[in-house]
Coordinates of C-alpha atoms and ligand atoms in Angstrom, one line a residue:
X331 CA 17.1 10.3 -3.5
X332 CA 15.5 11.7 -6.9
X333 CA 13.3 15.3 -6.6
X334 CA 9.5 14.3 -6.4
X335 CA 6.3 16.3 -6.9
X336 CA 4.4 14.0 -4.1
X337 CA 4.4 15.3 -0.3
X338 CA 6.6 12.9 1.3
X339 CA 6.8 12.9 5.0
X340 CA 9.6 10.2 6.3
X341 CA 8.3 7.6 8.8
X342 CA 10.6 6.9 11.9
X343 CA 12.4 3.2 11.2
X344 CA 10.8 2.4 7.6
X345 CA 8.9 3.9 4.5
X346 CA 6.8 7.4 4.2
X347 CA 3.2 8.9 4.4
X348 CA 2.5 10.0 1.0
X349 CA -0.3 13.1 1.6
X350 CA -2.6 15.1 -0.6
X351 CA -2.9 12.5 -3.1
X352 CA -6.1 10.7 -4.6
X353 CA -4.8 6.9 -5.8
X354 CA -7.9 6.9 -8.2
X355 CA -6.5 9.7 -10.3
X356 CA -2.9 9.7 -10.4
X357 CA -1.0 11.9 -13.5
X358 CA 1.4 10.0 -15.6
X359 CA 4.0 12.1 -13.6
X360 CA 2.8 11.3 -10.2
X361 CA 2.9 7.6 -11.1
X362 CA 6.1 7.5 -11.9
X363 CA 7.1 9.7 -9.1
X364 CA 5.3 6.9 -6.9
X365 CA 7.4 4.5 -8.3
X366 CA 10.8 6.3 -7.7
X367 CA 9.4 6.8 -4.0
X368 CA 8.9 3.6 -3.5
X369 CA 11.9 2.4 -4.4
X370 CA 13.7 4.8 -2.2
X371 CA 11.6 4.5 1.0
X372 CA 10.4 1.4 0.5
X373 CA 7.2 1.4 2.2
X374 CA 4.2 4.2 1.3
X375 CA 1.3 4.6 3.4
X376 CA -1.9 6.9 2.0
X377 CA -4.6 7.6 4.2
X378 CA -8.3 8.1 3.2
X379 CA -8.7 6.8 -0.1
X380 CA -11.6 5.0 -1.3
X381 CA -10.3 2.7 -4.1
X382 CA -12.8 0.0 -5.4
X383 CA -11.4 -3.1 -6.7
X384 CA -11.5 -2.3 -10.3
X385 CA -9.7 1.1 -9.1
X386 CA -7.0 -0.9 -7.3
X387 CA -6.5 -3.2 -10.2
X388 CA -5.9 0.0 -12.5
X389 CA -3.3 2.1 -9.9
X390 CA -1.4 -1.9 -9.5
X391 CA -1.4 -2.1 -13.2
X392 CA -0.3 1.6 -13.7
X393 CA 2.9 0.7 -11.6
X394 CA 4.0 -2.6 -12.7
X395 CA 2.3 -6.0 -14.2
X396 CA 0.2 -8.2 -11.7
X397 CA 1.9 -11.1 -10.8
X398 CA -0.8 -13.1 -9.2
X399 CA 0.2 -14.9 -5.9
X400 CA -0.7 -18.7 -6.7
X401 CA -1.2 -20.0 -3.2
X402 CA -3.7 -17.1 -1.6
X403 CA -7.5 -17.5 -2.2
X404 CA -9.0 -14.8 -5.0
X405 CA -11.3 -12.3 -3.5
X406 CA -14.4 -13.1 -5.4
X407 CA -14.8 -11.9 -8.4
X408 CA -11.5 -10.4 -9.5
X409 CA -8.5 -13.5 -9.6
X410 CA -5.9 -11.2 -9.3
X411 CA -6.3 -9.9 -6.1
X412 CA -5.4 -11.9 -3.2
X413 CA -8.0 -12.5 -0.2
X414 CA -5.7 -11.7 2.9
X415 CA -8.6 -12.7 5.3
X416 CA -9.3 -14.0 8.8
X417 CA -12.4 -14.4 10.7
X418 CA -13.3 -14.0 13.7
X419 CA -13.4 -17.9 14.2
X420 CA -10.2 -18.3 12.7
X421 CA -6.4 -18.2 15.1
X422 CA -4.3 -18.3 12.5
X423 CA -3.3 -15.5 10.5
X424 CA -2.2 -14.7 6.9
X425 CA 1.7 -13.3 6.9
X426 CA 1.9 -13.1 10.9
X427 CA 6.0 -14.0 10.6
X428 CA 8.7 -11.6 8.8
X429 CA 8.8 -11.8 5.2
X430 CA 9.0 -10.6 2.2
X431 CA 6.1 -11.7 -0.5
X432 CA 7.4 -14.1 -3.2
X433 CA 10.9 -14.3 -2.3
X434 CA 10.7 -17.8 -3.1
X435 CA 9.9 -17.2 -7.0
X436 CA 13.3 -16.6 -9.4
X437 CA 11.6 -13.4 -10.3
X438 CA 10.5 -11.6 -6.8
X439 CA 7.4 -9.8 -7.1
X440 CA 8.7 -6.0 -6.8
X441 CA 6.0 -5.2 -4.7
X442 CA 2.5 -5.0 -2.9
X443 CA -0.6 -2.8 -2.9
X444 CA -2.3 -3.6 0.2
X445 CA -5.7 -2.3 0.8
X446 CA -7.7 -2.2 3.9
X447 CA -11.1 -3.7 3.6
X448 CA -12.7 -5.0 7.0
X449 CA -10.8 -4.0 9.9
X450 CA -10.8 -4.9 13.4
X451 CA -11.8 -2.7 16.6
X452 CA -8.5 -2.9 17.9
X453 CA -4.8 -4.6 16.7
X454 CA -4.2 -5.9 13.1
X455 CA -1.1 -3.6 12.9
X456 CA 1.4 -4.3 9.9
X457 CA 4.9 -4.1 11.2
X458 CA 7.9 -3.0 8.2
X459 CA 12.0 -3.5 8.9
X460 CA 14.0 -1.7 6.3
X461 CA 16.2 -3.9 4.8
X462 CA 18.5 -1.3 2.9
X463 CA 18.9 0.2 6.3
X464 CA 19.6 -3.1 7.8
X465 CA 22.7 -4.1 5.2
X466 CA 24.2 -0.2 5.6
X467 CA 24.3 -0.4 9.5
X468 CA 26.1 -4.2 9.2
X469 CA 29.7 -4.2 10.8
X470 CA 32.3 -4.5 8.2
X471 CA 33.4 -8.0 9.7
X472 CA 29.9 -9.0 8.3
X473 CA 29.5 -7.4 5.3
X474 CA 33.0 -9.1 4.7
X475 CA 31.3 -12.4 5.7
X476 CA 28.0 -11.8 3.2
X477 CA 29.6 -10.8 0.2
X478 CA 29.1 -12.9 -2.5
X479 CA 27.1 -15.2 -0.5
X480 CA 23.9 -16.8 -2.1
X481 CA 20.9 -18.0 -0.2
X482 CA 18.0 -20.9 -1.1
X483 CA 14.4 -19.8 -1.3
X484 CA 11.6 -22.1 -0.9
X485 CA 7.6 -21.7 0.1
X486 CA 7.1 -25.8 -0.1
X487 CA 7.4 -25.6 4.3
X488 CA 5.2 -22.6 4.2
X489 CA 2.7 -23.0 1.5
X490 CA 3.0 -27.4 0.5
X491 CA 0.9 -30.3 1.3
X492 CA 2.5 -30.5 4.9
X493 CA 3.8 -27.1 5.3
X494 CA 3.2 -25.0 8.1
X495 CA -0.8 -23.1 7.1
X496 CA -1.7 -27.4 6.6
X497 CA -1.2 -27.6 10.3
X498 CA -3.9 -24.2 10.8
X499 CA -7.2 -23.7 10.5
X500 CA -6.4 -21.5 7.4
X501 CA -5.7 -25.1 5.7
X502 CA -6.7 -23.1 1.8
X503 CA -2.9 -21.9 2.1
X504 CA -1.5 -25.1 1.9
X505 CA -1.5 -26.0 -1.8
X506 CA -1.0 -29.6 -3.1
X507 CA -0.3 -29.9 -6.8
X508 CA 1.1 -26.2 -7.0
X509 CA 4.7 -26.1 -7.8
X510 CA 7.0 -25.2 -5.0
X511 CA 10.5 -24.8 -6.8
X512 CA 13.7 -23.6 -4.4
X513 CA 15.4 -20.9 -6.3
X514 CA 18.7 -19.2 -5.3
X515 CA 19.3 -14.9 -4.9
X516 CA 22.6 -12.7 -3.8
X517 CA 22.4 -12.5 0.1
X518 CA 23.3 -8.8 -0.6
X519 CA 21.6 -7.3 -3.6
X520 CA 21.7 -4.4 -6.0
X521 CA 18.2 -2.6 -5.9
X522 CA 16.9 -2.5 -9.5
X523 CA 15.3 0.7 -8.6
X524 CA 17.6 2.7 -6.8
X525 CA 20.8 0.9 -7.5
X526 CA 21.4 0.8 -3.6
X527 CA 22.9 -2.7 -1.7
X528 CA 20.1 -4.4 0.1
X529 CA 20.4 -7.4 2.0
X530 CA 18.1 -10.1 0.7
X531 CA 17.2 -12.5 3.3
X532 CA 14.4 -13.6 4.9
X533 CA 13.4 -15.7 7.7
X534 CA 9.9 -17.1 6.3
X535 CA 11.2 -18.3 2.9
X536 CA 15.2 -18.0 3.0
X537 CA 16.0 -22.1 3.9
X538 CA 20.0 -22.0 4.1
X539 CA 23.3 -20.8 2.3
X540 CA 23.8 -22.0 -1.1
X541 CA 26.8 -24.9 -0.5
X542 CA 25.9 -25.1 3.4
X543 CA 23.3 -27.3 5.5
X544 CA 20.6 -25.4 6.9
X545 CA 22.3 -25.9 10.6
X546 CA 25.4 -24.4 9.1
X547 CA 23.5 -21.4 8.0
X548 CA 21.4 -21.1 10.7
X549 CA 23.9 -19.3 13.0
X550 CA 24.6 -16.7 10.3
X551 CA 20.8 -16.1 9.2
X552 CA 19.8 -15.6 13.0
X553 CA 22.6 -12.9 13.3
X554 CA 21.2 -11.0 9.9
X555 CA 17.9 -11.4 10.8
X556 CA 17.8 -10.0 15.0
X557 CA 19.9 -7.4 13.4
X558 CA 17.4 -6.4 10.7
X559 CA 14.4 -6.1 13.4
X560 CA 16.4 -3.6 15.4
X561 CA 13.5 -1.2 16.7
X562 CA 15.2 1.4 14.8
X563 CA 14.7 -0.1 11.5
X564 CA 11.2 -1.2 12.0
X565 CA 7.8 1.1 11.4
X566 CA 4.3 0.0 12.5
X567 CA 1.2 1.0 10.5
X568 CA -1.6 1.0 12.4
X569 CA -4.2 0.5 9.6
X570 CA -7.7 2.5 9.2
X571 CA -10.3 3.0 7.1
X572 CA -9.0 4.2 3.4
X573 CA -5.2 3.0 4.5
X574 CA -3.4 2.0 1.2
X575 CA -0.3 0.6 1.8
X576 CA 2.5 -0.2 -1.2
X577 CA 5.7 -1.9 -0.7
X578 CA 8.6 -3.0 -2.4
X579 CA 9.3 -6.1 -1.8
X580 CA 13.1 -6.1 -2.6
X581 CA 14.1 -3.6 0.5
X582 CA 11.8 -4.4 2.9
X583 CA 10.1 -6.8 5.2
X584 CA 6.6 -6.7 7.2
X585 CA 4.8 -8.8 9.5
X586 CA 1.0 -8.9 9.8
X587 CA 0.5 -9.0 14.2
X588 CA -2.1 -11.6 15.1
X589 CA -3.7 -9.8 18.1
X590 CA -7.8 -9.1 17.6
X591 CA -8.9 -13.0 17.9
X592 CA -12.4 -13.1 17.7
X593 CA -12.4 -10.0 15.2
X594 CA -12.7 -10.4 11.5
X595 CA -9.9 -8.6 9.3
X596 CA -9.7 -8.4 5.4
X597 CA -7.7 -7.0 3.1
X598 CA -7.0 -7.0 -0.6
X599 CA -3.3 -7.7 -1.8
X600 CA -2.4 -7.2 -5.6
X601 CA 1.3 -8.2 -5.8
X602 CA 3.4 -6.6 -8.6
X603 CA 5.9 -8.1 -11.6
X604 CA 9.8 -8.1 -10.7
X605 CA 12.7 -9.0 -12.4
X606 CA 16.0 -11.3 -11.0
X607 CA 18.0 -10.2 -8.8
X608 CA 21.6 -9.2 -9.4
X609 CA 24.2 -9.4 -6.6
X610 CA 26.3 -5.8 -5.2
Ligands
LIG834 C1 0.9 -9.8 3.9 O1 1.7 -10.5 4.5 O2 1.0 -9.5 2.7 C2 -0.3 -9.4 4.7 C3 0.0 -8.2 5.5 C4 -1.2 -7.8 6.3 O3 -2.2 -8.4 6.3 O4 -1.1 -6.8 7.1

């Protein structure tokens, strides 16, 4: 881990609470400590901020390009951030399975800037597993097993014409017409940030083993993934007012817990550039 000017305080099981800082005017230097931060812990939380939309669009652009997610509804006004929204009629939620965003694209977005805009009374935590974490604490037998393994993305079940948000009452998900691709990553990854091994599998968009049926990869995958989601590897952020949260998407998962029906939650989600992936 590289020196950093920021006040870093390590969360138990995934990313850091990044304190005394004001998003809206970051240095050069503090941005690109940011950057080196969040590659190393994955996940930073700041509290109490008050960044408008023009003033999240800046800090997202200071740390990488926008990618713009092409299946999640624009918040009005400003196309490149994504509306992660449900109302209080609404059961369904937006990202309520573990995932990482845009896994499913042959260039990962490298990360999220989530900002908290309409919370709910009570619940509407984001849950984080830290997937370097999770590859370093793998039994040798199954790192043996992984290496060199490649794995099949896809977001067609998730985000097509019949995939799974088609089926909810947040049916604007499911986009016909939009090109669903299945593209193919390293099960176990080099980080392009901190040079670490990361394993890079998911159970929202991950579909099977390059060279295997899903059923054949199912019984591997499983494995991987209830080991990722040990308790000790997983943080919750229990969101408030002001709560930015960023995340790199290559090391990480998080989960968006569906638990104030009857409540309205937004937020606003810019997702970030990436590059391929290269194996470990
Ligand atoms: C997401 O999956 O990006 C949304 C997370 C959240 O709403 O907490």
């Amino acid at each position: 881990m590289i020196e950093t000017r920021l006040r870093i305080e390590p969360i138990q099981g995934c990313g850091a609470l990044v304190k005394d800082v004001d998003l809206a005017r970051l240095g050069d230097a503090e941005v690109g400590d940011l950057r080196q931060a969040l590659f190393d812990h994955g996940l930073l939380v700041f509290r109490e901020q008050s960044l408008t939309p023009e003033q999240h669009i800046a800090l997202a652009e200071r740390i990488a390009p926008i990618d713009v997610n092409r299946f999640f509804p624009a918040a009005p006004g400003y196309p490149v951030i994504a509306k992660v929204e449900k109302t209080a009629q609404q059961t369904t939620n937006i990202g309520g399975g573990w995932h990482t965003d845009h896994s499913y694209d042959a260039e990962p977005a490298m990360g999220s800037v989530l900002v908290a805009r309409d919370l709910p009374p009570a619940g509407g935590d984001t849950l984080f597993a830290d997937l370097y974490a999770a590859y370093d604490t793998l039994d040798a037998e199954t790192k043996a097993e992984i290496a060199g393994l490649r794995a099949v993305h896809g977001s067609d079940h998730v985000f097509g014409e019949k995939g799974a948000y088609a089926q909810t009452d947040q049916p604007e998900l499911a986009k016909g017409g939009v090109e669903t691709p299945e593209t193919v990553h390293p099960v176990v990854i080099t980080h392009p940030g901190s040079g670490k091994s990361v394993l890079y599998v998911n159970p929202s968009f991950t579909l099977r083993f390059e060279g295997r049926t899903r059923e054949e990869s199912l019984p591997l995958l499983m494995k991987l993934y209830a080991h990722a989601i040990d308790q000790s590897r997983v943080s919750t952020l229990v969101w408030a007012p002001g709560t930015v949260a960023i995340w790199d998407n290559r090391c990480t998962w998080h989960f968006a817990r569906n638990d104030y029906h009857g409540h309205y939650r937004l937020m606003h989600r810019i997702t970030l550039a990436g590059c391929a992936l290269e194996a470990a």
